[in-house]
mmCIF file of C-alpha atoms in Angstrom:
data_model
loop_
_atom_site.group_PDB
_atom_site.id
_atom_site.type_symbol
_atom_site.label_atom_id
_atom_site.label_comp_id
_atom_site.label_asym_id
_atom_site.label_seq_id
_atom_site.Cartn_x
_atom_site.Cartn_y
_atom_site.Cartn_z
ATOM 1 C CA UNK A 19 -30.092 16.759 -77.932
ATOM 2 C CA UNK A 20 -26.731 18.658 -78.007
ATOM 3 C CA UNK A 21 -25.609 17.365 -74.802
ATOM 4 C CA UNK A 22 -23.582 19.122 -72.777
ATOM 5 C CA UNK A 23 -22.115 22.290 -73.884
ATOM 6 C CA UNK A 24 -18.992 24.315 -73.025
ATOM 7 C CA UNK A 25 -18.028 27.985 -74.012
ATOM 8 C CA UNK A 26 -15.446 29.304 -75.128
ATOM 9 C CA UNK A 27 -13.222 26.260 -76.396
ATOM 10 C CA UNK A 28 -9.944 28.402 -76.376
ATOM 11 C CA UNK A 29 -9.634 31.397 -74.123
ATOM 12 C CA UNK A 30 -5.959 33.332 -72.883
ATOM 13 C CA UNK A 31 -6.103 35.564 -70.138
ATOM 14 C CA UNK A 32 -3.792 37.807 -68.254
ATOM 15 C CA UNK A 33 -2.732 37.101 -64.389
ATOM 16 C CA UNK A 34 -5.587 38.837 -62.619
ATOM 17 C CA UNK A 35 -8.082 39.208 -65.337
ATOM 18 C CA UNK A 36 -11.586 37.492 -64.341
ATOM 19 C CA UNK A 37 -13.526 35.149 -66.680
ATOM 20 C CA UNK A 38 -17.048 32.602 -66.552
ATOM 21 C CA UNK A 39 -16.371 29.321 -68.137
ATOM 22 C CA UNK A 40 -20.184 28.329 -69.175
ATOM 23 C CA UNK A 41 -21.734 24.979 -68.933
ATOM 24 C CA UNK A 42 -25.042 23.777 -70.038
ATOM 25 C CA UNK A 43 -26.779 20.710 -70.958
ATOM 26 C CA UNK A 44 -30.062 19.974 -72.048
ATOM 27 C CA UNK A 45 -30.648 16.243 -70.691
ATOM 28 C CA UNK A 46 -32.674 17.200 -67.729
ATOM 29 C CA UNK A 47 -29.887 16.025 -65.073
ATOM 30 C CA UNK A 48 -29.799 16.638 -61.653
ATOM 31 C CA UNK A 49 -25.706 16.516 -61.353
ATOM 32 C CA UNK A 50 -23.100 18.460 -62.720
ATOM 33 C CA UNK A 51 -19.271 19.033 -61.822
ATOM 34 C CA UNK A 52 -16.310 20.986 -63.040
ATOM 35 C CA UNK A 53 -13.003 19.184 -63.459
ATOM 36 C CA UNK A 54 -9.668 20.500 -64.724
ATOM 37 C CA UNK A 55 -6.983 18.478 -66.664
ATOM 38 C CA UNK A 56 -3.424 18.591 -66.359
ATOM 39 C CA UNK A 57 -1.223 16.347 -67.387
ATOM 40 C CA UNK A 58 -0.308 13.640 -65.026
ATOM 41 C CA UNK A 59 -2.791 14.495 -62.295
ATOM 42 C CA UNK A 60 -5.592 12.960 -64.494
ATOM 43 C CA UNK A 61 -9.634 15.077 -63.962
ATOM 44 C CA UNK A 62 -9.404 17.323 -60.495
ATOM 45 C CA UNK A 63 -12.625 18.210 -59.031
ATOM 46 C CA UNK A 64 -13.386 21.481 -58.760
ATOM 47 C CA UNK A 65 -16.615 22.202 -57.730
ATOM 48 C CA UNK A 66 -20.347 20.015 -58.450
ATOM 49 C CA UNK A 67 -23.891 20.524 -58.154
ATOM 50 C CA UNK A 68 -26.415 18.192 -56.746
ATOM 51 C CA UNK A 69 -29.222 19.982 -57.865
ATOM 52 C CA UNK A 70 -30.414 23.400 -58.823
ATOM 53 C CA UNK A 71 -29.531 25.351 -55.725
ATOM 54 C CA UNK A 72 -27.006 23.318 -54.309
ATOM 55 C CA UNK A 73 -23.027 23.294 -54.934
ATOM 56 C CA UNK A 74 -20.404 21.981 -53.040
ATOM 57 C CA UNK A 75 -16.714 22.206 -53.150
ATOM 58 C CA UNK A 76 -14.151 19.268 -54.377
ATOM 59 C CA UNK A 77 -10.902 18.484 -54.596
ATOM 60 C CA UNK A 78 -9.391 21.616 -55.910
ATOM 61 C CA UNK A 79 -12.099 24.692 -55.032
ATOM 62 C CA UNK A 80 -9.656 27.569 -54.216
ATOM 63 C CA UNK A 81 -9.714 30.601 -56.886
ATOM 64 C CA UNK A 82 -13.093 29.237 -58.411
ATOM 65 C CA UNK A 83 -16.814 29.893 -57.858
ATOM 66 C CA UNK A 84 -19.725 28.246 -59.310
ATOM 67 C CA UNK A 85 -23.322 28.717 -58.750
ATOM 68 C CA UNK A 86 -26.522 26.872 -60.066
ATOM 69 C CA UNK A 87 -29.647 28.641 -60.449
ATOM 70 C CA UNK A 88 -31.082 26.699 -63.276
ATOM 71 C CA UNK A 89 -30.959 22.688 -63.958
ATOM 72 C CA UNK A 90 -29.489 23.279 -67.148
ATOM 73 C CA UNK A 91 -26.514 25.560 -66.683
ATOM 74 C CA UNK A 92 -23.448 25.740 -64.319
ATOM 75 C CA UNK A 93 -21.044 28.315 -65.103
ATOM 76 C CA UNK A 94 -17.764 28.463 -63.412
ATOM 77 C CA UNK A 95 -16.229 31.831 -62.382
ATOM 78 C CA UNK A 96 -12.608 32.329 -62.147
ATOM 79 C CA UNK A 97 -12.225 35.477 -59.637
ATOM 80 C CA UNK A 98 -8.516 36.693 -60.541
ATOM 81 C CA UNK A 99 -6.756 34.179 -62.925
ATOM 82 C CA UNK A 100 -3.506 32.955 -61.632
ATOM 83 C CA UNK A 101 -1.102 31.003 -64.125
ATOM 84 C CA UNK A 102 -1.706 27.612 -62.199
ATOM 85 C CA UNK A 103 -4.928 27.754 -63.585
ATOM 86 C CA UNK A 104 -3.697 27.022 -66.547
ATOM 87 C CA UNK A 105 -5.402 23.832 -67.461
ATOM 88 C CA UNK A 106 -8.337 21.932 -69.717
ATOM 89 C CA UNK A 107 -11.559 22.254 -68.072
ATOM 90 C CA UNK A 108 -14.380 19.580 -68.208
ATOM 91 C CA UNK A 109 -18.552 19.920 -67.441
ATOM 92 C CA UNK A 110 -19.814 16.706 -66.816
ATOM 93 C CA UNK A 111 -23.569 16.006 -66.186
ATOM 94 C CA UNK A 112 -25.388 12.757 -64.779
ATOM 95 C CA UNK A 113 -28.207 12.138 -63.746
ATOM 96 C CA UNK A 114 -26.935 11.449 -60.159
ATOM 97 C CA UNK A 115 -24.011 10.715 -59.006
ATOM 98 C CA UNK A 116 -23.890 6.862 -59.406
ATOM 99 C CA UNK A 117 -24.795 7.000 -63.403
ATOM 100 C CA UNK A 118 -22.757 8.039 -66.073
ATOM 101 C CA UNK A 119 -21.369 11.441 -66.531
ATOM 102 C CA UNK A 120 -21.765 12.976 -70.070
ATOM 103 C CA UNK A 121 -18.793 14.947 -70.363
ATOM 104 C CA UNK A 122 -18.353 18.697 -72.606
ATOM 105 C CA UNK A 123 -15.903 18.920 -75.269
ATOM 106 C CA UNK A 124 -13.814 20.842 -72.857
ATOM 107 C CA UNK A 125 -12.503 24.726 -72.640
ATOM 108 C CA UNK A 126 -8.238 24.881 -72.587
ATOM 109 C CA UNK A 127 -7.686 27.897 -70.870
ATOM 110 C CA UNK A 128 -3.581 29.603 -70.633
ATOM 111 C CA UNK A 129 -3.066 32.659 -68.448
ATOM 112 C CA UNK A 130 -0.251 34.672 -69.169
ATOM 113 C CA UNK B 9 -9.377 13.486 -48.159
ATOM 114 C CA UNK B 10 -10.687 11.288 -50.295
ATOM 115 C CA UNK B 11 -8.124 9.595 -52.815
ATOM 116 C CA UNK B 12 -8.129 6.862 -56.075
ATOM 117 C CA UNK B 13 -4.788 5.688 -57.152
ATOM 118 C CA UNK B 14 -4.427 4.207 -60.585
ATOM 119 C CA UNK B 15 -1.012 1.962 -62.076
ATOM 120 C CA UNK B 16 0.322 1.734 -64.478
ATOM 121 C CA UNK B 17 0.503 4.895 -65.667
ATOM 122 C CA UNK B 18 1.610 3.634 -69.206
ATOM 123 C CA UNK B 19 0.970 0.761 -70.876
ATOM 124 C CA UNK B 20 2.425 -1.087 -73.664
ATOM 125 C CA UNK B 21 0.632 -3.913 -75.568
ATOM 126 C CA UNK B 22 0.967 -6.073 -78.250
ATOM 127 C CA UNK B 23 -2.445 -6.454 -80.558
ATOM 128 C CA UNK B 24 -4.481 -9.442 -79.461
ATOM 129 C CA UNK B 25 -2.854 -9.407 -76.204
ATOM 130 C CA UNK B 26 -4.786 -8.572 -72.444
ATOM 131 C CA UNK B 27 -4.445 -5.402 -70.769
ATOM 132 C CA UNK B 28 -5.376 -4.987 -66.735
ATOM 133 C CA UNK B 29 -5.274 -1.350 -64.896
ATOM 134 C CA UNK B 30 -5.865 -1.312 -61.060
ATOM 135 C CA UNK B 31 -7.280 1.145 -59.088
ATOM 136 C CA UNK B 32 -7.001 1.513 -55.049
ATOM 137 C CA UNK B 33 -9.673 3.940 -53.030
ATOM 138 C CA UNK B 34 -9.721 5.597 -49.757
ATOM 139 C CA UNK B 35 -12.744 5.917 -48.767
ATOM 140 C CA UNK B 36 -14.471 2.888 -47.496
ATOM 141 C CA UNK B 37 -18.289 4.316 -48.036
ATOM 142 C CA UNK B 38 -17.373 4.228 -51.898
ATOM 143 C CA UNK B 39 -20.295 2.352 -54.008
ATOM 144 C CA UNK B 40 -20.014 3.238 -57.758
ATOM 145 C CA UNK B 41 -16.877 2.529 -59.434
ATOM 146 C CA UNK B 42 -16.644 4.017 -63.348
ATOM 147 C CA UNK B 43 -14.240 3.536 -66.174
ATOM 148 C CA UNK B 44 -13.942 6.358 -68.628
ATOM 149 C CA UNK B 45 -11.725 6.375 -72.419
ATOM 150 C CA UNK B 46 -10.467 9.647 -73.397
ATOM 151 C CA UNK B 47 -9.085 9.804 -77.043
ATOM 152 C CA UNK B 48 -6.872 12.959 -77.774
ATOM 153 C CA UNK B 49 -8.652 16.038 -77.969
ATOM 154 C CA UNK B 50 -11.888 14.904 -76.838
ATOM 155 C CA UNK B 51 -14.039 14.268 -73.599
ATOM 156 C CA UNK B 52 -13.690 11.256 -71.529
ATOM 157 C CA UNK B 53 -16.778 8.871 -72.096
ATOM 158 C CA UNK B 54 -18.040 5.597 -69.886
ATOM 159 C CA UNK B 55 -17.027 2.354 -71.272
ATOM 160 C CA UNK B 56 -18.280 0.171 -67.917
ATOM 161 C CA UNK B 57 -19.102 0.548 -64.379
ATOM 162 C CA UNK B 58 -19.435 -1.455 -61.103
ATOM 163 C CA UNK B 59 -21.489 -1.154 -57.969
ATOM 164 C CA UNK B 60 -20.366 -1.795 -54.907
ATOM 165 C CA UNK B 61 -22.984 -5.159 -54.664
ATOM 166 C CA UNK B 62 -21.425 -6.776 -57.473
ATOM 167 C CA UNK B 63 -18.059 -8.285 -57.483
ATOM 168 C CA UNK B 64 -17.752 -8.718 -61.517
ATOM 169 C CA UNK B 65 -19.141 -7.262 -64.464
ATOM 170 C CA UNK B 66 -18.326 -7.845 -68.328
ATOM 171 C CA UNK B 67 -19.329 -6.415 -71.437
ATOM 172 C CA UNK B 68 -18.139 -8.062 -74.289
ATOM 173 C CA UNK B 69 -13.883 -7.667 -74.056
ATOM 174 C CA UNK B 70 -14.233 -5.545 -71.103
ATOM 175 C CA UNK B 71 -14.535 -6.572 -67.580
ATOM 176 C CA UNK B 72 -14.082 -4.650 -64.542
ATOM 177 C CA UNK B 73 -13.415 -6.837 -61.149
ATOM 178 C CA UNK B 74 -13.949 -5.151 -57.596
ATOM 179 C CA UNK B 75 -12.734 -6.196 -54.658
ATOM 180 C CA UNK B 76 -14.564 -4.535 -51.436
ATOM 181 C CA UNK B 77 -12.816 -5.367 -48.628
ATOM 182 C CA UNK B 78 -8.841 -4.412 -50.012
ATOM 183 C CA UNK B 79 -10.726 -1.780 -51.571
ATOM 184 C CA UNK B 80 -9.742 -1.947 -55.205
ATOM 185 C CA UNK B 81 -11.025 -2.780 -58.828
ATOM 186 C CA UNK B 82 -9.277 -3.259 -62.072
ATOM 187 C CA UNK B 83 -10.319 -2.863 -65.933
ATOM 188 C CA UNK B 84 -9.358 -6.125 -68.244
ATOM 189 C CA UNK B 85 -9.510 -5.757 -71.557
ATOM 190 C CA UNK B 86 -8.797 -8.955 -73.842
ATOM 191 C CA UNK B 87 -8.258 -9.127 -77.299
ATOM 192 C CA UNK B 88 -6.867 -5.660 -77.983
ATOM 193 C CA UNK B 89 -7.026 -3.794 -80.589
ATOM 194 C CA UNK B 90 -5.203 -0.258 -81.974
ATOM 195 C CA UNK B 91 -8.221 1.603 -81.678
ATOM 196 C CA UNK B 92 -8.753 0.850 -77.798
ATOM 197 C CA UNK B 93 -5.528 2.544 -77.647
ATOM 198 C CA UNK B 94 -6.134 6.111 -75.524
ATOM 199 C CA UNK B 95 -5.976 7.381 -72.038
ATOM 200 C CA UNK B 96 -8.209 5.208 -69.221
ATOM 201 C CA UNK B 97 -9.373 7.039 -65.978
ATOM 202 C CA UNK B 98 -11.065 4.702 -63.085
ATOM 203 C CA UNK B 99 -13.025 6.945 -60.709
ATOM 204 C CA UNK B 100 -15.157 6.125 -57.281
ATOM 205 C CA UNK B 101 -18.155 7.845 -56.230
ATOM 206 C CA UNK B 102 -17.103 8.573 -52.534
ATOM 207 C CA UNK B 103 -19.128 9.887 -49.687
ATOM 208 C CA UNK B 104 -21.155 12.886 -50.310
ATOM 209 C CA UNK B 105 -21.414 12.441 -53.743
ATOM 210 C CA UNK B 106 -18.528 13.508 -55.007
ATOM 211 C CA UNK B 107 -16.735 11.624 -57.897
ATOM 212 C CA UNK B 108 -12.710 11.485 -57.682
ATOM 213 C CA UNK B 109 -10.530 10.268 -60.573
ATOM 214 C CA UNK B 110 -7.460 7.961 -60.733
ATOM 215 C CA UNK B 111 -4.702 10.148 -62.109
ATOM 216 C CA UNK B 112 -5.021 7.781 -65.423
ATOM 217 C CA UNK B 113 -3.540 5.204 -68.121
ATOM 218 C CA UNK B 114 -2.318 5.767 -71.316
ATOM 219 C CA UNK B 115 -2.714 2.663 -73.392
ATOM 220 C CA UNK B 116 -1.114 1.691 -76.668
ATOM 221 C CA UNK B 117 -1.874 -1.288 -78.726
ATOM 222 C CA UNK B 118 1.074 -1.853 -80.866
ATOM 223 C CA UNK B 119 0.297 -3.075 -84.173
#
């Protein structure tokens, strides 16, 4: 199993430009999230899935969209990247959401 | 909203010596408390968790205690050693299913 799986690990963007952080895991779990990392502020929630079908919004939503059409992947979309999205950003998938998360190796995204 | 508060921040040990991070949550309806190690660079992973039906729970030199009703749980770690030295994250599973993190502790085991 490779886990869970995040593309690209490094990616710089200019303000405005648009970009799809991808996600995917291959354990057959029903939950996934998006956090991002800044330092001080510990993992954010951005956005999480329930299930195929299904997303919600979390702590920090605004400027992001995610969608889940498939159990194994759950890209995140940035519409128009701001420079306060500057960050490390974390997939996590469980198989609900009172068992572990298996967290990605992370993507740290700067825009310029 | 929905909120977990985490102290100390940073933490300075001595080897051999005990280490204890508390946590505080908002929201009452919380029933799955996790503890997650990040080491630089890398993803955090799950070193122990609670539910909210049990009021201790140890594995080996890590416990995690959880008080219901002040609503808060702390991470004890005896015995330290360098390599449990890394950043610590507590996190609740709050009402509709959404898991929030404590803003996290950076542990160092000095030698």
């Amino acid at each position: 199993n490779a886990g869970v799986t995040q593309t690209p690990k490094f990616q710089v963007l200019k303000t405005g430009q648009s970009m799809t952080l991808q996600c995917a895991q291959d354990m057959n779990h029903e939950y996934m999230s998006w956090y991002r990392q800044d330092p001080g502020m510990g993992l954010r929630l951005i956005h999480y899935s329930v299930g195929a079908g299904i997303t919600d919004q979390g702590e920090v939503p605004n400027g992001y969209n995610v969608s889940r059409s498939t159990t194994e992947d759950f890209p995140l979309r940035l519409l128009s990247a701001a420079p306060s999205q500057t960050s490390v950003y974390f997939c996590a998938s469980s198989s609900s959401s009172v068992t572990e998360q298996f967290f990605g190796p992370g993507t740290r995204l700067t825009v310029l | 909203g929905e909120n977990v508060e985490q102290h100390p921040s940073t933490l300075s040990v001595q080897e051999g010596d005990s280490a204890v991070i508390k946590c505080t949550y908002s929201d009452s309806a919380s029933n799955y408390f996790p503890w997650y190690k990040q080491e630089l660079g890398k993803g955090p992973q799950l070193i122990i968790d609670i539910r909210s039906n049990v009021g201790e729970k140890k594995d080996q030199r890590i416990a995690v205690t959880l008080n219901k009703t002040a609503k808060h749980f702390s991470l004890h770690i005896t015995e330290t050693q360098p390599e449990d030295s890394a950043v610590y994250f507590c996190a609740a599973r709050t009402s509709y299913d959404k898991v929030i993190f404590g803003p996290g502790t950076s542990l160092s085991v000095i030698p």
